[in-house]
Coordinates of C-alpha atoms in Angstrom, one line a residue:
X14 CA -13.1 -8.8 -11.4
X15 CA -10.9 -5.7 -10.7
X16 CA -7.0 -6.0 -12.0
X17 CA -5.2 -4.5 -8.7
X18 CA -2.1 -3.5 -9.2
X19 CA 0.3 -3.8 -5.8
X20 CA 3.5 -1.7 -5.8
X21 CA 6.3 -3.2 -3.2
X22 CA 10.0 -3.8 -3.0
X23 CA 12.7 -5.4 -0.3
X24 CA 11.3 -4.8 3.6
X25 CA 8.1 -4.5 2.9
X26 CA 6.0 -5.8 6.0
X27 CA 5.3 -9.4 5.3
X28 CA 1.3 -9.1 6.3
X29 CA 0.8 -5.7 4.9
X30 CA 2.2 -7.3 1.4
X31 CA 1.0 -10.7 1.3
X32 CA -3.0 -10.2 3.5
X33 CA -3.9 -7.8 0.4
X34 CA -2.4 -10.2 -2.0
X35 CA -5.2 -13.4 -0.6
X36 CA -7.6 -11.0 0.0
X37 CA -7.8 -10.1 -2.9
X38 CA -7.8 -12.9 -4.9
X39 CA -10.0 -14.8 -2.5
X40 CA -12.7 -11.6 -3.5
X41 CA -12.0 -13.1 -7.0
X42 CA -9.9 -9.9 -8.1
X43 CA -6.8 -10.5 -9.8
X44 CA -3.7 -9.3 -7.6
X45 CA -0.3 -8.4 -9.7
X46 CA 2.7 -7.2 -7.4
X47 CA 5.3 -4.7 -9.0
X48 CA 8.6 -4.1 -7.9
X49 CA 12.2 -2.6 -8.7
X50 CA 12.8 -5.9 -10.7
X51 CA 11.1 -8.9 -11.0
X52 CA 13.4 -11.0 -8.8
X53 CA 11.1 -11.6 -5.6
X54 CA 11.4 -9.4 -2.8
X55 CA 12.4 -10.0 0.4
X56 CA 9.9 -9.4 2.7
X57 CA 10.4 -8.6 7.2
X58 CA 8.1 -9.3 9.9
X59 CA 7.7 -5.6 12.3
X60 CA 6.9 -6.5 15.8
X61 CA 6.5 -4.9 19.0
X62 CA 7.9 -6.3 21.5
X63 CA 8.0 -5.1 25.7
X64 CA 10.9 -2.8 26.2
X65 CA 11.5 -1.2 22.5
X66 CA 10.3 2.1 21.9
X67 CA 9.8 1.0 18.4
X68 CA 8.8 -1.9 16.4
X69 CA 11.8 -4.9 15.7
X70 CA 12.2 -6.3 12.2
X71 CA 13.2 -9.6 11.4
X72 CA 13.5 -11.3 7.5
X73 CA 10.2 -12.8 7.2
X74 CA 9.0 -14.9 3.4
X75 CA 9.6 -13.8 0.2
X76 CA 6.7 -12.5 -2.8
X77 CA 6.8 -13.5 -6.5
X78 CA 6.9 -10.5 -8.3
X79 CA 4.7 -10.4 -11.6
X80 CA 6.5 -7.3 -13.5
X81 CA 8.7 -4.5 -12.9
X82 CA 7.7 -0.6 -12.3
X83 CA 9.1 0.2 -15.7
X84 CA 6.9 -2.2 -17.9
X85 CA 3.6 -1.6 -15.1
X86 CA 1.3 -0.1 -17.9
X87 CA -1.1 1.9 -15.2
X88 CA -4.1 1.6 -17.8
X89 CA -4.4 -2.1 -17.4
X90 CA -5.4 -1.8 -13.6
X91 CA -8.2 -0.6 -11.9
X92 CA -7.0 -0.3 -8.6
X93 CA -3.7 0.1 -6.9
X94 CA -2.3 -0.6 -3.3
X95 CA 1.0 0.2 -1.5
X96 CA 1.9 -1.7 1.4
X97 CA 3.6 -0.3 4.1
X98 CA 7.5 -1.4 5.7
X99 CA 10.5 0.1 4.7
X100 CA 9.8 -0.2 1.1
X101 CA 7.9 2.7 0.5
X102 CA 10.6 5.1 2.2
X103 CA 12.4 4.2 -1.2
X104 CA 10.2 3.0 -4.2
X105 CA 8.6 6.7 -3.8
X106 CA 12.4 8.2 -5.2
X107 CA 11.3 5.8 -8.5
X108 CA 9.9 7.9 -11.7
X109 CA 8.3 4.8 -12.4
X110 CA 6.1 4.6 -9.5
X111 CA 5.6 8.0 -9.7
X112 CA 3.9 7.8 -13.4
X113 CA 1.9 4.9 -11.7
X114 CA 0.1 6.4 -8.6
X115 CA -0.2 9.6 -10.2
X116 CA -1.9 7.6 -12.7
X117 CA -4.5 6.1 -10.2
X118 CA -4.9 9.3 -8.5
X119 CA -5.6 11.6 -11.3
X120 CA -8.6 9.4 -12.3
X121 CA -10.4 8.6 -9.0
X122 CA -9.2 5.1 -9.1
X123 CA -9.4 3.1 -5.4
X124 CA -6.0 3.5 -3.7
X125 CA -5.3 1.7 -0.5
X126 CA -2.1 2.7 1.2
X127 CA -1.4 0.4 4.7
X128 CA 1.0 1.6 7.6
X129 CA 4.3 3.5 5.8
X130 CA 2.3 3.1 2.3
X131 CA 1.0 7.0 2.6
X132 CA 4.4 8.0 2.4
X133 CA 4.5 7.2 -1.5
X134 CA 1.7 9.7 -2.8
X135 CA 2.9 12.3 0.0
X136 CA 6.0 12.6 -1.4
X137 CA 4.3 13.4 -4.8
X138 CA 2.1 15.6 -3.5
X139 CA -0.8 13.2 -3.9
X140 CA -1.9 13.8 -0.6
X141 CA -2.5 17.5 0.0
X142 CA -6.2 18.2 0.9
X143 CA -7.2 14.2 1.8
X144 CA -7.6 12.5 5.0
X145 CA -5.3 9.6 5.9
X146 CA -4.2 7.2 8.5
X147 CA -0.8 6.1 8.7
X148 CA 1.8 4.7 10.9
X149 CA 1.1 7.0 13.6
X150 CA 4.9 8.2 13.8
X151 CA 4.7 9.8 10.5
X152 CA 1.7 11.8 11.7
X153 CA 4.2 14.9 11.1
X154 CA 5.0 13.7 7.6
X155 CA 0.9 13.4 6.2
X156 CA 0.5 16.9 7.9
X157 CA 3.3 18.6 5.9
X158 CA 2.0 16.7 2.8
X159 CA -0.8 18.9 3.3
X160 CA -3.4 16.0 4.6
X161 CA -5.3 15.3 7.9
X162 CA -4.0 12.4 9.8
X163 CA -6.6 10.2 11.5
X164 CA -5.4 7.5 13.7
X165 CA -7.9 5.0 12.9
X166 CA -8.3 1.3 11.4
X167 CA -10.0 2.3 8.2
X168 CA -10.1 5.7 6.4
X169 CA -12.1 6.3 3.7
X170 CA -11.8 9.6 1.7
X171 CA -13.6 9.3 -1.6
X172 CA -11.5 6.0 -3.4
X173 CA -8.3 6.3 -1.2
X174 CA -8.9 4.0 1.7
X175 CA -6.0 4.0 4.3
X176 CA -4.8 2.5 7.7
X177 CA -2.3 2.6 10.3
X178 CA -0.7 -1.2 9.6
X179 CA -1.1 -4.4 9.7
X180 CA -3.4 -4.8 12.9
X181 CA -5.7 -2.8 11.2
X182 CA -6.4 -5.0 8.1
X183 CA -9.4 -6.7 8.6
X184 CA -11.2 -3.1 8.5
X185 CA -8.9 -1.6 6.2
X186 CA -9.4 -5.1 3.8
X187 CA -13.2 -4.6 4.1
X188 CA -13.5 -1.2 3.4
X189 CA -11.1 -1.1 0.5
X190 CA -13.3 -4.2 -1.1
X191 CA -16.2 -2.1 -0.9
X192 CA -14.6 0.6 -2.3
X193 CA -13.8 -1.6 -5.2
X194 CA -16.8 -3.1 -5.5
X195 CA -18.5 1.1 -5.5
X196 CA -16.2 1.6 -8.1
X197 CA -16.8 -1.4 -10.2
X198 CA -20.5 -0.6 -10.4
X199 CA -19.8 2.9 -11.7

């Protein structure tokens, strides 16, 4: 059983923040969800609806939050995700989750990043020289943070698996269990 460590805040997409949650835990890993403060956070639901030339966002169910960034103690995890929504736009400004995802990064531990989730370890640089899905709007974004955007439903580059949201989960949730599982037999 891997400890996985989920990094989220307010607007995070409900499915990319609660699917990785039961996956998971029905894989028999133990899922622990950090945020600003501990008080849950308010997830939304993106859709796409016929005549928007982007997705809508309306308040969808709140997550339990286990601890806060500043008492996440990196070392006691052996895998990290950051789901996508708004959140990421603004927990990536947080010293704390910096110290964390550097954490995972610099040791080769499995990172799965869903939809706007890439734009946390691009912002710290993390990213330069990997390959990555994303949201494909911030295409633009992973390519100045030095990486190769792929638009596809499950990228794999070494431990860091990727995705472009929450359609894509199903592949993205098997190939990041299999990335675990790789990593816990090492």
């Amino acid at each position: 059983m891997t400890r996985v460590l989920i990094l989220t805040g307010d607007a995070a997409e409900e499915l990319d923040a609660m699917y990785p949650v039961f996956r998971l835990r029905e894989g028999g890993h133990e899922a622990v969800v950090a945020a600003p403060t501990t008080r849950p956070v308010k997830l939304v639901v993106h859709d796409f609806e016929p005549g928007w030339d982007a997705y809508t966002e309306k308040p969808g169910h709140q997550l339990p939050v286990d601890l806060a960034f500043a008492d996440v103690h990196p070392e006691d995890y052996g895998a990290l995700v950051i789901p996508g929504g708004r959140a990421p736009e603004y927990i990536r400004t947080d010293p704390d989750v910096a110290r964390i995802v550097r954490h995972f990064f610099e040791r080769g531990l499995p990172v799965g990043t869903i939809c706007h989730g890439p734009q946390v370890p691009a912002a710290l640089g993390l990213l330069r020289g990997r390959t990555t899905a994303a949201f494909p709007p911030l295409k633009n974004d992973v390519e100045l943070a030095g990486a190769v955007f792929v638009d596809a439903p499950d990228v794999v580059d070494g431990t860091m698996v990727s995705c472009r949201g929450w359609p894509d989960l199903p592949e993205w949730s098997r190939a990041f269990m299999q990335v675990l599982e790789k990593n816990e037999s090492r």
